[in-house]
Amino acid sequence: MEKICVIGGNRYFGKLLVKRLRAADHQVTVINRGSTLPPAGVEHLVVDRNDEAALMAALGSCAFDVVVDQVCYTPVQAAVAARAFAGRTRRYVMTSTIEVYDPATAALPAVPPGTPVPEEIVDPAGWLVAMDLPWHDDAYVEAHYAEGKRQAEAVFARAGSFEFASVRSAHVLGGGAQEFTGRLAQYTGRITRGEEITVHAKALPTVFIRYEELADLLLWATRADFTGPVNACSDGPLDVRDLAAVIATQAGREPVYRTVQAGEEASAFSFDRHYAMSNARAKELGFAFSHTADWLPGAIAEALTTEPSPTA
């Protein structure tokens, strides 16, 4: 049994991670602002992680074997956590994102289309951190989501008081009504209603992961001893038309597409730039991924029973 702290952990794959940690007989503590109660048997510290003094007070004399941070979006949040957990844990795992590789959000080394993007393209150890940017402005953080994640990773990588690993997640699907982005339900809704999906003229593939598999990988990351970033994605990249075709088969309707003009925003999962990740490092470290084709039909079936949003 290990003592595991999960920051966040009150929804979607974070909630599932907490359940799986408990099922593995770990002693689990959840830290969040208290909007949702954790399962029975889980210690709950209700505190705003952005308030350093309150976080330190809530932690008291607590110490953990591993911390899993589900909700770190800025270098300021990372710096607060790095100070708060210094000397309290041997390992810190941060949930990051495929968006760190988006060439539209940073000057990154070019990767030829069709070549899966490896972790070293964004090295947190050398990434510039700018703490004086308006990271306390929610609108700024939302608009600079990818850069916030890159800089947060960089702060933890340089903290030096614990082992640090980041899990860069692909686009997460599945869970039906639990799916917090609702994007798959948006696609199933538009296709079943015969509404158009806006796409790029030459949409490039991206990668996905089922929410249950991501929870499994995070559980694995608490037990592993690797450091640095690791990409988390199922085998089998798909472009937006591939995804829509699978949905159409199950929905019994043909997708309706409209090609966007230059500068016009397309539907989610339609990308005009390449940054589909490689999962080779995680495989070499011992994690076995599923293929997207293994679980996507089930995720679509869940979404087909979910009330869709009006846009995709």
XYZ file of C-alpha atoms in Angstrom:
312
model
C 0.000 0.000 0.000
C 1.222 3.477 -0.913
C -0.024 6.915 0.060
C -1.207 8.663 -3.099
C -2.425 12.247 -3.352
C -4.601 13.273 -6.320
C -5.041 16.986 -6.974
C -8.409 17.328 -8.707
C -9.829 13.846 -9.066
C -13.488 14.837 -8.911
C -14.557 14.164 -12.501
C -14.027 12.050 -15.608
C -10.789 10.044 -15.796
C -9.482 11.649 -12.589
C -12.493 10.309 -10.705
C -11.910 6.894 -12.268
C -8.222 7.046 -11.312
C -9.181 7.593 -7.662
C -11.451 4.535 -7.756
C -8.717 2.408 -9.290
C -6.145 3.563 -6.764
C -8.525 2.537 -3.980
C -9.194 -0.812 -5.685
C -5.425 -1.364 -5.675
C -5.486 -0.870 -1.868
C -3.648 2.446 -1.880
C -4.333 5.073 0.752
C -5.729 7.971 -1.259
C -6.060 11.671 -0.479
C -7.916 13.995 -2.843
C -7.288 17.735 -2.889
C -9.851 20.020 -4.533
C -12.272 22.832 -3.768
C -14.992 20.458 -2.621
C -17.549 20.606 -5.412
C -17.828 16.800 -5.404
C -17.255 14.362 -2.570
C -14.722 11.566 -3.198
C -15.625 7.877 -2.753
C -15.868 6.372 0.720
C -12.487 5.629 2.235
C -10.745 8.543 0.483
C -9.372 11.409 2.572
C -10.611 14.770 1.295
C -8.715 18.031 1.759
C -10.915 20.929 0.659
C -8.677 23.807 -0.389
C -7.945 26.049 -3.366
C -4.599 24.882 -4.773
C -3.882 28.460 -5.907
C -3.804 29.680 -2.295
C -0.340 28.650 -1.147
C -0.808 29.474 2.522
C -4.134 27.628 2.659
C -2.652 24.652 0.813
C 0.287 24.431 3.212
C -2.074 24.658 6.180
C -4.376 21.962 4.779
C -1.443 19.629 4.145
C -0.151 20.030 7.677
C 2.247 17.150 8.322
C 0.958 15.014 5.411
C 3.459 13.158 3.255
C 2.858 10.959 0.216
C 4.655 8.419 -1.899
C 3.210 9.897 -5.100
C 1.233 12.994 -6.084
C -0.872 12.967 -9.270
C -1.758 16.486 -10.403
C -4.804 16.502 -12.666
C -5.500 20.228 -12.722
C -2.263 22.167 -13.188
C -2.578 24.677 -16.027
C 0.035 27.373 -15.361
C 3.615 27.787 -14.168
C 2.310 29.783 -11.195
C 0.204 26.821 -10.060
C 3.180 24.530 -10.624
C 5.475 26.741 -8.551
C 2.989 26.785 -5.660
C 2.683 22.989 -5.776
C 6.437 22.467 -6.108
C 7.013 24.453 -2.928
C 4.081 22.895 -1.074
C 5.095 19.292 -1.847
C 8.853 19.707 -1.491
C 9.898 17.129 1.100
C 6.379 15.626 1.133
C 6.623 13.230 -1.829
C 9.214 11.222 -3.720
C 7.332 11.333 -7.068
C 5.097 13.871 -8.811
C 3.036 13.013 -11.913
C 1.366 15.815 -13.862
C -1.379 15.283 -16.430
C -0.414 17.271 -19.525
C -1.697 17.370 -23.095
C -1.049 16.719 -26.772
C -1.570 20.456 -27.252
C 2.000 21.127 -26.074
C 3.058 19.961 -29.560
C 0.710 22.240 -31.492
C 2.942 24.242 -33.850
C 0.295 26.961 -33.973
C 1.035 27.838 -30.338
C 4.844 27.884 -30.228
C 7.938 27.831 -32.436
C 8.728 24.107 -32.397
C 11.054 21.914 -34.455
C 9.291 20.796 -37.613
C 8.168 17.176 -37.813
C 7.259 15.824 -41.274
C 3.565 14.948 -41.642
C 3.097 11.252 -40.990
C 5.988 11.089 -38.531
C 4.632 10.600 -34.972
C 5.827 13.414 -32.710
C 8.220 12.249 -29.951
C 8.484 13.724 -26.464
C 11.841 15.438 -27.047
C 10.242 17.991 -29.395
C 9.146 19.804 -26.218
C 11.797 19.380 -23.519
C 10.557 20.809 -20.201
C 14.079 20.979 -18.820
C 14.954 23.690 -21.315
C 11.613 25.396 -21.861
C 11.454 29.121 -21.056
C 9.270 29.992 -18.055
C 7.673 33.443 -17.823
C 6.037 33.853 -14.428
C 5.168 37.512 -15.068
C 2.543 36.765 -17.711
C -1.133 37.198 -16.646
C -1.520 33.605 -15.453
C -4.106 34.687 -12.864
C -6.469 35.798 -15.657
C -8.780 32.884 -16.531
C -9.354 34.163 -20.067
C -5.604 34.399 -20.667
C -5.046 30.888 -19.328
C -7.786 29.476 -21.569
C -6.344 31.248 -24.621
C -2.817 30.028 -23.787
C -3.670 26.532 -22.608
C -0.801 24.797 -24.444
C 1.833 27.267 -23.277
C 0.546 27.100 -19.712
C 1.011 23.328 -19.752
C 4.500 23.599 -21.290
C 5.623 26.089 -18.666
C 4.019 24.129 -15.802
C 5.978 21.040 -16.874
C 9.142 23.137 -16.984
C 8.667 24.398 -13.419
C 8.201 20.866 -12.054
C 11.099 19.480 -14.104
C 13.439 21.989 -12.447
C 12.010 21.729 -8.924
C 14.596 19.124 -7.918
C 12.862 17.974 -4.737
C 11.063 14.959 -6.237
C 11.035 12.702 -9.298
C 8.868 14.361 -11.943
C 6.943 12.785 -14.812
C 4.348 14.289 -17.133
C 1.693 12.325 -18.996
C 0.832 14.090 -22.253
C -2.646 12.886 -23.073
C -4.147 12.579 -26.542
C -7.722 13.754 -27.127
C -9.797 11.846 -24.581
C -13.048 10.187 -25.677
C -15.671 7.969 -24.098
C -17.782 8.037 -20.999
C -21.055 9.159 -22.562
C -22.602 11.880 -20.422
C -19.430 11.986 -18.307
C -17.286 13.183 -21.230
C -16.413 16.691 -20.137
C -15.606 18.146 -23.567
C -18.759 16.696 -25.118
C -17.055 16.711 -28.521
C -17.897 13.157 -29.481
C -21.555 13.744 -28.593
C -21.446 16.899 -30.713
C -20.248 14.894 -33.703
C -22.785 12.116 -33.234
C -25.532 14.709 -32.816
C -24.637 16.647 -35.950
C -24.315 13.522 -38.066
C -27.618 12.009 -36.872
C -29.381 15.340 -37.497
C -27.806 15.758 -40.937
C -26.049 18.988 -39.935
C -22.788 20.050 -41.528
C -19.350 19.474 -40.080
C -16.782 22.108 -40.987
C -13.421 20.636 -42.031
C -10.126 21.731 -43.540
C -9.524 20.972 -47.191
C -6.643 18.715 -46.185
C -7.368 17.642 -42.608
C -4.456 15.861 -40.942
C -4.696 12.929 -38.518
C -4.605 13.211 -34.759
C -4.546 10.681 -31.933
C -7.065 9.687 -29.286
C -7.276 7.729 -26.041
C -10.236 6.265 -24.183
C -10.777 7.775 -20.753
C -10.460 4.374 -19.066
C -7.123 3.728 -20.740
C -5.828 7.108 -19.613
C -6.811 6.280 -16.020
C -4.947 2.978 -16.413
C -1.871 4.766 -17.690
C -1.886 7.263 -14.837
C -2.175 4.383 -12.378
C 0.806 2.751 -14.109
C 2.735 6.045 -13.922
C 2.365 6.100 -10.125
C 4.112 2.708 -9.967
C 6.777 3.340 -12.616
C 10.128 5.014 -12.092
C 10.566 6.923 -15.366
C 10.995 10.687 -15.334
C 10.217 13.315 -17.929
C 7.326 13.387 -20.385
C 5.547 10.380 -21.835
C 2.897 10.467 -24.561
C -0.416 8.707 -23.957
C -2.378 7.726 -27.055
C -3.966 4.614 -28.499
C -2.555 3.165 -31.698
C -4.341 4.176 -34.876
C -4.426 7.913 -35.746
C -7.599 9.247 -37.359
C -8.424 12.397 -39.272
C -11.781 14.106 -38.894
C -13.307 12.285 -41.876
C -12.128 8.917 -40.525
C -13.821 9.682 -37.208
C -17.012 10.861 -38.882
C -17.107 7.743 -41.071
C -17.089 5.443 -38.037
C -19.862 7.500 -36.441
C -21.869 7.492 -39.670
C -21.692 3.706 -39.910
C -23.189 3.320 -36.440
C -25.680 6.163 -36.806
C -26.893 5.037 -40.217
C -26.478 8.549 -41.667
C -24.002 10.077 -44.101
C -21.873 12.985 -42.793
C -22.367 16.401 -44.379
C -19.122 18.351 -44.769
C -18.306 21.957 -45.530
C -14.715 22.940 -46.269
C -13.611 26.031 -44.358
C -11.947 28.997 -46.002
C -8.494 30.255 -44.984
C -8.614 31.626 -41.451
C -12.043 30.170 -40.717
C -12.379 27.897 -37.685
C -13.136 24.243 -38.350
C -14.817 21.672 -36.127
C -12.891 20.140 -33.263
C -10.559 17.330 -34.404
C -10.107 18.884 -37.859
C -6.468 19.998 -37.979
C -4.525 21.688 -40.767
C -1.189 21.073 -39.021
C 0.611 17.935 -37.944
C 1.243 17.014 -34.322
C -0.003 13.444 -33.880
C 2.044 11.953 -31.042
C 4.241 8.876 -30.859
C 3.537 6.438 -28.006
C 6.823 4.570 -28.502
C 8.391 5.701 -25.233
C 5.490 4.492 -23.075
C 5.570 1.156 -24.901
C 9.315 0.814 -24.318
C 8.704 1.515 -20.634
C 6.159 -1.308 -20.504
C 2.685 0.136 -21.089
C 0.541 -1.730 -23.650
C -1.867 0.491 -25.599
C -5.096 -0.530 -27.252
C -5.938 0.320 -30.864
C -8.465 3.083 -31.439
C -10.582 0.652 -33.462
C -10.918 -1.557 -30.363
C -12.841 0.979 -28.311
C -14.115 3.773 -30.585
C -17.335 1.961 -31.606
C -18.231 1.536 -27.935
C -17.505 5.190 -27.198
C -19.674 6.222 -30.137
C -22.486 3.986 -28.896
C -22.296 5.795 -25.541
C -22.333 9.188 -27.269
C -25.325 8.247 -29.415
C -27.353 7.950 -26.214
C -26.101 11.292 -24.874
C -27.999 14.518 -25.478
C -25.757 16.340 -27.973
C -24.672 19.970 -27.855
C -25.852 22.181 -30.742
C -22.412 22.757 -32.289
C -19.368 20.721 -33.242
